[in-house]
PDB file of C-alpha atoms and ligand atoms in Angstrom:
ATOM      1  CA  UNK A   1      95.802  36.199 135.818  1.00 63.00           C
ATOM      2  CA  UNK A   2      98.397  38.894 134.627  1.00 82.00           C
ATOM      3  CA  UNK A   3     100.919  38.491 132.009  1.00 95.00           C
ATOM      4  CA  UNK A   4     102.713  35.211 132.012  1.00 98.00           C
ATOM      5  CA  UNK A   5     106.258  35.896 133.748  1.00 98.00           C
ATOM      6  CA  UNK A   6     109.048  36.085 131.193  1.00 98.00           C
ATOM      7  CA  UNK A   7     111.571  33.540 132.071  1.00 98.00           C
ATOM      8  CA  UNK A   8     115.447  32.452 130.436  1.00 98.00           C
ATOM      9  CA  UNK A   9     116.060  28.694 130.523  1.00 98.00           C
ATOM     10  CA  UNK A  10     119.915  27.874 131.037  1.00 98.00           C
ATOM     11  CA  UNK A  11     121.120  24.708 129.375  1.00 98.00           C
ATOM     12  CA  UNK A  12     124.033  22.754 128.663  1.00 98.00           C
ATOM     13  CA  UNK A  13     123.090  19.337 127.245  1.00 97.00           C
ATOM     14  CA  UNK A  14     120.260  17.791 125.071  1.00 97.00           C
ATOM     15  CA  UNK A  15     117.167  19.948 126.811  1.00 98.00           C
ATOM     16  CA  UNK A  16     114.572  17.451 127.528  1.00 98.00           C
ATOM     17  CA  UNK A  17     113.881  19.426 130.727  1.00 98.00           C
ATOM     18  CA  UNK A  18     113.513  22.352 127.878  1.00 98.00           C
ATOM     19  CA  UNK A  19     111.208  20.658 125.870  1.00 98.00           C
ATOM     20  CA  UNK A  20     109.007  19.446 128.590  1.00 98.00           C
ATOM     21  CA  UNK A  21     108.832  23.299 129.213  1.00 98.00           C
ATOM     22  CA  UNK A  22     107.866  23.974 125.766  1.00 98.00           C
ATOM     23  CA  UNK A  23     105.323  21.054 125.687  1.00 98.00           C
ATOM     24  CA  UNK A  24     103.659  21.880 129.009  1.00 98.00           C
ATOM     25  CA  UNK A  25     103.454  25.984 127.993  1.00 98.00           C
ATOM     26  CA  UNK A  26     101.863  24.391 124.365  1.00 97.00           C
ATOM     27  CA  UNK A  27      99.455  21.966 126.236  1.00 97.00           C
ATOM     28  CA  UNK A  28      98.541  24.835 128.969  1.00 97.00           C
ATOM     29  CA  UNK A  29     100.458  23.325 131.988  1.00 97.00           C
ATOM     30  CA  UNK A  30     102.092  26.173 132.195  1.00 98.00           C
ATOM     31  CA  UNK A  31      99.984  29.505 132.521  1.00 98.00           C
ATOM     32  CA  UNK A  32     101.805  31.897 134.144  1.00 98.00           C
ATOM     33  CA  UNK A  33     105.125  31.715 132.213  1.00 98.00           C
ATOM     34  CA  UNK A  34     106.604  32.088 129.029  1.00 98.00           C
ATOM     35  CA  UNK A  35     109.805  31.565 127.622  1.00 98.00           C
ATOM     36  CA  UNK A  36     111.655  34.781 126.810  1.00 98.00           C
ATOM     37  CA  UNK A  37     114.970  33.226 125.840  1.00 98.00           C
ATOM     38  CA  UNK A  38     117.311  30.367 126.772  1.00 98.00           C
ATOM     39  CA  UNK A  39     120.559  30.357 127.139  1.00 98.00           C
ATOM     40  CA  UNK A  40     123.618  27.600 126.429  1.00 98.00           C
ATOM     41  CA  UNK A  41     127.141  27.286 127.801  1.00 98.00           C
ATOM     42  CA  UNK A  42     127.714  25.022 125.384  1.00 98.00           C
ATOM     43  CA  UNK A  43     127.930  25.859 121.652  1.00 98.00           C
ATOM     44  CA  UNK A  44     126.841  22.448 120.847  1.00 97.00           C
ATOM     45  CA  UNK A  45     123.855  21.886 122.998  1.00 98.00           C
ATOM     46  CA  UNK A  46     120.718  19.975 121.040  1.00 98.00           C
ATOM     47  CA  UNK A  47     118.943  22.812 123.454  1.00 98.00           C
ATOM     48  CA  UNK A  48     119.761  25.391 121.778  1.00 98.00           C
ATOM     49  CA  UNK A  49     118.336  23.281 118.462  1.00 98.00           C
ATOM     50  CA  UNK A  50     114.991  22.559 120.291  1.00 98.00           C
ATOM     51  CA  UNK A  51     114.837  26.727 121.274  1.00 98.00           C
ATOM     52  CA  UNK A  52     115.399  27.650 117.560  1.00 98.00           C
ATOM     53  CA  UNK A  53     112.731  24.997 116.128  1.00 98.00           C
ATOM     54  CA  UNK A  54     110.240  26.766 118.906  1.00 98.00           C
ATOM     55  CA  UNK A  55     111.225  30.639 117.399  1.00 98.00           C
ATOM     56  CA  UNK A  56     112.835  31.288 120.994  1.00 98.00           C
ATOM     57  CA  UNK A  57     115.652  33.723 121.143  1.00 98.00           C
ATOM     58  CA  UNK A  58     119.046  31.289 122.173  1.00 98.00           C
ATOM     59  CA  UNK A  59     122.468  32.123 122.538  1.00 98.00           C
ATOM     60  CA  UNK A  60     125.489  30.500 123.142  1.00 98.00           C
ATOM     61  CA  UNK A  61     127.389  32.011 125.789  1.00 98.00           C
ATOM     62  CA  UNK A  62     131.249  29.917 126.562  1.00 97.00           C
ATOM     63  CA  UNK A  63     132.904  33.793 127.411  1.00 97.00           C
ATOM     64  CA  UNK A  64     132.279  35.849 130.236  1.00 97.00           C
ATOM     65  CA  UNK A  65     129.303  34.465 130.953  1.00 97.00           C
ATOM     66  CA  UNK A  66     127.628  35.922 133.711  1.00 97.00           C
ATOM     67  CA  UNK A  67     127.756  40.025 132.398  1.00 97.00           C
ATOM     68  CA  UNK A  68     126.770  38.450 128.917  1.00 98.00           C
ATOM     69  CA  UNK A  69     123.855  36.614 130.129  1.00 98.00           C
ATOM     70  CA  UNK A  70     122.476  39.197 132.231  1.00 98.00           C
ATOM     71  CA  UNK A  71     122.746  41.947 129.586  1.00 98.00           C
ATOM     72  CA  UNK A  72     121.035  39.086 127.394  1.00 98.00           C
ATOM     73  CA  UNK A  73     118.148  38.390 129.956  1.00 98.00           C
ATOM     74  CA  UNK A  74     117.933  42.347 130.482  1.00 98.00           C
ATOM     75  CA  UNK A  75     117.082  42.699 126.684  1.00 98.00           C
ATOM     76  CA  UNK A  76     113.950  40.040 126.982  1.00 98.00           C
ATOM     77  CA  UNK A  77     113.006  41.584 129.854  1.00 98.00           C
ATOM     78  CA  UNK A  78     113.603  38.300 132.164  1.00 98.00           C
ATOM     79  CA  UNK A  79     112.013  37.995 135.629  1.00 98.00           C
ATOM     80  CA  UNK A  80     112.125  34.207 136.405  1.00 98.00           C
ATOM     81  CA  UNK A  81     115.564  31.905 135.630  1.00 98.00           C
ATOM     82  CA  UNK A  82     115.198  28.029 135.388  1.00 98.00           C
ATOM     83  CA  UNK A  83     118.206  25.976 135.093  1.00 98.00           C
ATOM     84  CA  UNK A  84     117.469  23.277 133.181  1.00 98.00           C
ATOM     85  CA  UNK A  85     120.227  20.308 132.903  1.00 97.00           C
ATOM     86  CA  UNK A  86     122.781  23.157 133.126  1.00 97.00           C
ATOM     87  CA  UNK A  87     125.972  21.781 133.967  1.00 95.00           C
ATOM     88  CA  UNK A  88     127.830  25.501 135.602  1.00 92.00           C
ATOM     89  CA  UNK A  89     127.456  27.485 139.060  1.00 89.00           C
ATOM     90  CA  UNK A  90     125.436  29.952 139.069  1.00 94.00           C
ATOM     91  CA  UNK A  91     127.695  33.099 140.036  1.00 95.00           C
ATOM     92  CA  UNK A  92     127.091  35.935 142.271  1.00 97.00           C
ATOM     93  CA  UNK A  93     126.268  38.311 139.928  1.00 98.00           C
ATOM     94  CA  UNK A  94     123.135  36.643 138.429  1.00 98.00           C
ATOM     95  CA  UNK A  95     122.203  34.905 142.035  1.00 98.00           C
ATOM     96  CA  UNK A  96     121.648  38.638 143.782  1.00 98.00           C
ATOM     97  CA  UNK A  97     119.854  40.118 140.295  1.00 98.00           C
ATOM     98  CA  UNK A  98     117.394  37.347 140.462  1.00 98.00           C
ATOM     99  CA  UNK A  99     117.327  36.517 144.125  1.00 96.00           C
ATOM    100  CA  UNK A 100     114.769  33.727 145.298  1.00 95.00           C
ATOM    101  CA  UNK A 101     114.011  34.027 141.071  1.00 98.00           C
ATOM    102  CA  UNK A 102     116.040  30.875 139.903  1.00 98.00           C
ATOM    103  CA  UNK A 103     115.019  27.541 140.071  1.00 98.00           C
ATOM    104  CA  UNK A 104     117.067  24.356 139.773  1.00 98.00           C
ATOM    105  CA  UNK A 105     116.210  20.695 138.832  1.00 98.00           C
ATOM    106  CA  UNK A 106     118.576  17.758 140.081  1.00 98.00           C
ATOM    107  CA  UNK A 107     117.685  13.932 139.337  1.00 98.00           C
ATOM    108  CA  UNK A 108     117.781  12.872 142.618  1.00 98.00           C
ATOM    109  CA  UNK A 109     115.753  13.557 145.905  1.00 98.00           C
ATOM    110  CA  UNK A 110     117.550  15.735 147.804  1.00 98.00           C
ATOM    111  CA  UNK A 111     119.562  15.826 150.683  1.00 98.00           C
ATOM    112  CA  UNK A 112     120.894  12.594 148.855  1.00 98.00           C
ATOM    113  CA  UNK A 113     123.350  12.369 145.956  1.00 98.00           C
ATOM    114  CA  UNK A 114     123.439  15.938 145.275  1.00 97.00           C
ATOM    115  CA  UNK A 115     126.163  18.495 145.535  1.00 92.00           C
ATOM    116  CA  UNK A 116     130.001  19.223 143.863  1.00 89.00           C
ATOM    117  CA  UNK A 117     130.568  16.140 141.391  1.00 92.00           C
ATOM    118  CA  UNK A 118     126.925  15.259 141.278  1.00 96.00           C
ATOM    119  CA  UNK A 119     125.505  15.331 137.839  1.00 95.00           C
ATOM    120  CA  UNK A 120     124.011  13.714 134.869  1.00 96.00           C
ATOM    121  CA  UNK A 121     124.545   9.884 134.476  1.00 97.00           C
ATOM    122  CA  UNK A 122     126.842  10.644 138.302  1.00 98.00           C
ATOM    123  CA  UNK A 123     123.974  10.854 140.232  1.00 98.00           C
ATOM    124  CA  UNK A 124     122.433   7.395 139.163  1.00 98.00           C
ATOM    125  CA  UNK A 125     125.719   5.536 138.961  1.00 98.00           C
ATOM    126  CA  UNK A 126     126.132   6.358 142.956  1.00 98.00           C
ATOM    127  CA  UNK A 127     122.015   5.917 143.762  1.00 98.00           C
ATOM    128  CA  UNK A 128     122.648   2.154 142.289  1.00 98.00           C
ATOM    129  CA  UNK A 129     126.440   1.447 143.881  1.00 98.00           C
ATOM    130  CA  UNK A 130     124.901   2.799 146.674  1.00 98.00           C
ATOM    131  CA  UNK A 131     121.693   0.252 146.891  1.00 98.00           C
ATOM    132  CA  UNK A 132     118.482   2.292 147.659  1.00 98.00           C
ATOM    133  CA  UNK A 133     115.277   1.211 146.935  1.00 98.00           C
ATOM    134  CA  UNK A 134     113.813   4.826 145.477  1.00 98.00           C
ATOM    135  CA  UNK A 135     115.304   8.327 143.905  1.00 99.00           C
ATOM    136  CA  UNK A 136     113.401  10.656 141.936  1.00 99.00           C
ATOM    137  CA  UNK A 137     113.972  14.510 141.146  1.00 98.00           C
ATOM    138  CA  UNK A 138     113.802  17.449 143.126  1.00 98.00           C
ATOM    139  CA  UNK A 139     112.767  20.901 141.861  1.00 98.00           C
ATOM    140  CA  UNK A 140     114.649  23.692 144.425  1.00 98.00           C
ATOM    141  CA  UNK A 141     115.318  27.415 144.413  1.00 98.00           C
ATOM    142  CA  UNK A 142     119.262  28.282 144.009  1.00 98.00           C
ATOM    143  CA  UNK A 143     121.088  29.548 146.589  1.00 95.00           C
ATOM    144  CA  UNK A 144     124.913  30.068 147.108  1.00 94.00           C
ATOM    145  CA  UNK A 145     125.152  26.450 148.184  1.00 92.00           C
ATOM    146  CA  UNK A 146     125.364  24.010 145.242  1.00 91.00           C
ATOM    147  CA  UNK A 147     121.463  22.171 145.177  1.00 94.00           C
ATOM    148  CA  UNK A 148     121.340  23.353 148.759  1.00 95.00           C
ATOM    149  CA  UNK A 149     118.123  26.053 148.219  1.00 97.00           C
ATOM    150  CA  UNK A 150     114.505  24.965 149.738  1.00 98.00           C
ATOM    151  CA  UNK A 151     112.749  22.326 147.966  1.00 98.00           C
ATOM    152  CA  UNK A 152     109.856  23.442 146.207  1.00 98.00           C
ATOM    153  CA  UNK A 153     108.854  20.037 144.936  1.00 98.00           C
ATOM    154  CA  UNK A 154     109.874  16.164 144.704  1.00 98.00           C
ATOM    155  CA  UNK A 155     108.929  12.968 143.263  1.00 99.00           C
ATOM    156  CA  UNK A 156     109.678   9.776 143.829  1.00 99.00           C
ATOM    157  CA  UNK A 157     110.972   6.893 141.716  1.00 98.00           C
ATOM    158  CA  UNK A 158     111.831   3.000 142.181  1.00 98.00           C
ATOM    159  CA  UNK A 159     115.326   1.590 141.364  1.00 98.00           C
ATOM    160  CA  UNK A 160     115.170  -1.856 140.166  1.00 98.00           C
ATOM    161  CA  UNK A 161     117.781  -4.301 140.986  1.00 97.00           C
ATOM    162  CA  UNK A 162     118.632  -4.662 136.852  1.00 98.00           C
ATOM    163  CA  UNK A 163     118.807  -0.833 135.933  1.00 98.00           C
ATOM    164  CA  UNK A 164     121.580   0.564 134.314  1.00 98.00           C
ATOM    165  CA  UNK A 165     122.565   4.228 135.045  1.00 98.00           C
ATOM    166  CA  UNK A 166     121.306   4.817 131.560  1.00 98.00           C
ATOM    167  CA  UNK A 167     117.575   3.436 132.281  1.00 99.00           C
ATOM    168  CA  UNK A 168     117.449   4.706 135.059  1.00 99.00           C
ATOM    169  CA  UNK A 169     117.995   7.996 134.361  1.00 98.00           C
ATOM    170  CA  UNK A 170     115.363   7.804 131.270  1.00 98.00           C
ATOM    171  CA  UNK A 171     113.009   6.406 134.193  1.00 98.00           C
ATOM    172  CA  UNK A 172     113.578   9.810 136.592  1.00 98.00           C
ATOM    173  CA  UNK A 173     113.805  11.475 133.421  1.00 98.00           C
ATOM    174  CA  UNK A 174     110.032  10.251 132.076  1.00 98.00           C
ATOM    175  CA  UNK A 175     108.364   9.775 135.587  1.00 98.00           C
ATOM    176  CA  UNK A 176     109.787  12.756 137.632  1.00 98.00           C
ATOM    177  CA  UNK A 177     111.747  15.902 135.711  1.00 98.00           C
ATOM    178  CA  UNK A 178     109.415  16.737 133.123  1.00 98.00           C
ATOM    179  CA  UNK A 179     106.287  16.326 135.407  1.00 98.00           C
ATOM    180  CA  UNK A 180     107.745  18.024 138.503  1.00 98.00           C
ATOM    181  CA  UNK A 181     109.920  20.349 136.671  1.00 98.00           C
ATOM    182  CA  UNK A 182     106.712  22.121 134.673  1.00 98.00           C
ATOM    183  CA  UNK A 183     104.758  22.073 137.598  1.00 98.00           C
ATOM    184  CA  UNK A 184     106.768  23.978 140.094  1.00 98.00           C
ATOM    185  CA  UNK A 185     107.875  26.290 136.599  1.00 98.00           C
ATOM    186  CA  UNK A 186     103.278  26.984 137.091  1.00 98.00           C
ATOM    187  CA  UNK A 187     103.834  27.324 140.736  1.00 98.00           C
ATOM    188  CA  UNK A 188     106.623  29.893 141.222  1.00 98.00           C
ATOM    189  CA  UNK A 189     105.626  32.288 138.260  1.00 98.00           C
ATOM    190  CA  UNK A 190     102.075  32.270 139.187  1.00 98.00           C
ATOM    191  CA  UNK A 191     103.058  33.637 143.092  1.00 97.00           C
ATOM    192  CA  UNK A 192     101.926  30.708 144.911  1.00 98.00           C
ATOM    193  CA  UNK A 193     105.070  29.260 146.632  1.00 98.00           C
ATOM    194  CA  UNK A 194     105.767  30.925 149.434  1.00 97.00           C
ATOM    195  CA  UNK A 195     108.674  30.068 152.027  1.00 96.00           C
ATOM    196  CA  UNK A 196     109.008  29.973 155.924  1.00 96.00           C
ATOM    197  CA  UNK A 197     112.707  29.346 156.438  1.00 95.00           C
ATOM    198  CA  UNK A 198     113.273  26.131 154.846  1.00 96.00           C
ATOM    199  CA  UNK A 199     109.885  24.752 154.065  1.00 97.00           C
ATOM    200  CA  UNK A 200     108.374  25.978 150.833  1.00 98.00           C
ATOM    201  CA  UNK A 201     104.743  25.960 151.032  1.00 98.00           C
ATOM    202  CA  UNK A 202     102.506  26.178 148.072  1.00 97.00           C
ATOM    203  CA  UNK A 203      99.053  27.286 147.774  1.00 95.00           C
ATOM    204  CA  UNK A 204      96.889  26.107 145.228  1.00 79.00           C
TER     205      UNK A 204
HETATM  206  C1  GRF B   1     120.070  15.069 132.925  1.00 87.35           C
HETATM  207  O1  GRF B   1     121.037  14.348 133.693  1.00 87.35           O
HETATM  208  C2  GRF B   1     118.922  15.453 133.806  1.00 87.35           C
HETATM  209  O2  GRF B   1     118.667  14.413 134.740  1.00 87.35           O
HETATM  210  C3  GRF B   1     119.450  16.658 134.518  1.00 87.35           C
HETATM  211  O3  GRF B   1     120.282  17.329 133.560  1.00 87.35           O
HETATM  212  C4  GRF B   1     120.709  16.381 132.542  1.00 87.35           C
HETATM  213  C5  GRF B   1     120.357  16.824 131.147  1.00 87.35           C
HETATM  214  O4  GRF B   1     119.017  17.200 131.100  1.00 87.35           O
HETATM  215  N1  GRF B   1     118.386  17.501 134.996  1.00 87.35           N
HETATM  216  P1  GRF B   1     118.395  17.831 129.727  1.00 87.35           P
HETATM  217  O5  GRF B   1     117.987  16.665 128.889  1.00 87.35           O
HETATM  218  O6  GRF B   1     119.501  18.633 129.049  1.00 87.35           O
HETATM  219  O7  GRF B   1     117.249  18.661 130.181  1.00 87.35           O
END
């Protein structure tokens, strides 16, 4: 195995996607990857706490944040992006210096209840007005269109008839993020996803 990959984690919120990073890279999940820096565009994101407490380099970027964060990722030597619960679009910039190198998770499975307006507690307040009987989280690569990149992995999870946006979004949380999220992190940096058009296939 060669040098783990050197990857920037982009955040906006509390980072419980970032910790499960940090937990799975301390508990040997995750080989092929290290964390080189992450990134906030949001001064007060917990994130950037749970970064600091771990001795990884984290900034918070709120101007010009696309030339900042790619001179920022070009001084720790970044080859891998993940965005983890980061609430922005990805601009053009950073999308054709790390092309088919950024990878996305969104707590639902997509096609469904993804896209402009989806996110955070959003996505689980329409999966339960809406009535289905399972969600879960999808892991994708990033592409121009907003959670429209091939799926690299999925998971499902059952709605109960009782849940609250706020449970159930612990539940995809607990029982599909931080597993998939991790895994596909393993997958990508160690070179064993490969795509044919839109299918991602993975070799173990
Ligand atoms: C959550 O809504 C999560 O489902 C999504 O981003 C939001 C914040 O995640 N992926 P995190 O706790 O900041 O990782």
């Amino acid at each position: 195995m060669g040098k783990p990959m050197k990857t920037a984690v982009f955040v906006s919120g509390g980072g419980t996607n970032l910790q499960a990073l940090l937990d799975s890279i301390e508990n040997g999940v995750i080989k092929s990857a290290e964390i080189a820096c992450v990134i906030s565009n949001k001064k007060d994101a917990y994130a950037l706490e749970r970064a600091r407490k771990a001795g990884i380099p984290a900034k918070a970027i709120t101007e010009n944040f696309e030339a900042e964060a790619l001179s920022f990722m070009k001084e720790c030597g970044v080859e891998l992006i993940v965005l983890a619960g980061f609430l922005s679009i990805i601009g053009k910039g950073i999308l054709s210096a790390f092309k088919d190198r950024i990878i996305n998770i969104h707590p639902s499975l997509i096609p469904s209840f993804c896209g402009k307006g989806y996110y955070g507690l959003h996505v689980h307040e329409k999966v339960l007005s809406y009535g289905v009987k399972l969600t879960g989280a999808t892991v994708h690569f990033v592409s121009e269109e907003v959670d429209g990149g091939v799926i690299i992995m999925q998971k499902a999870v059952e709605v109960r008839h009782d849940d609250t946006p706020e449970v159930l979004q612990k539940r995809v949380m607990e029982e599909a993020e931080w597993l998939i999220l991790p895994r596909a992190v393993e997958l990508v940096a160690a070179g064993k996803v490969q795509t044919k058009g839109r299918m991602a296939v993975i070799s173990e």
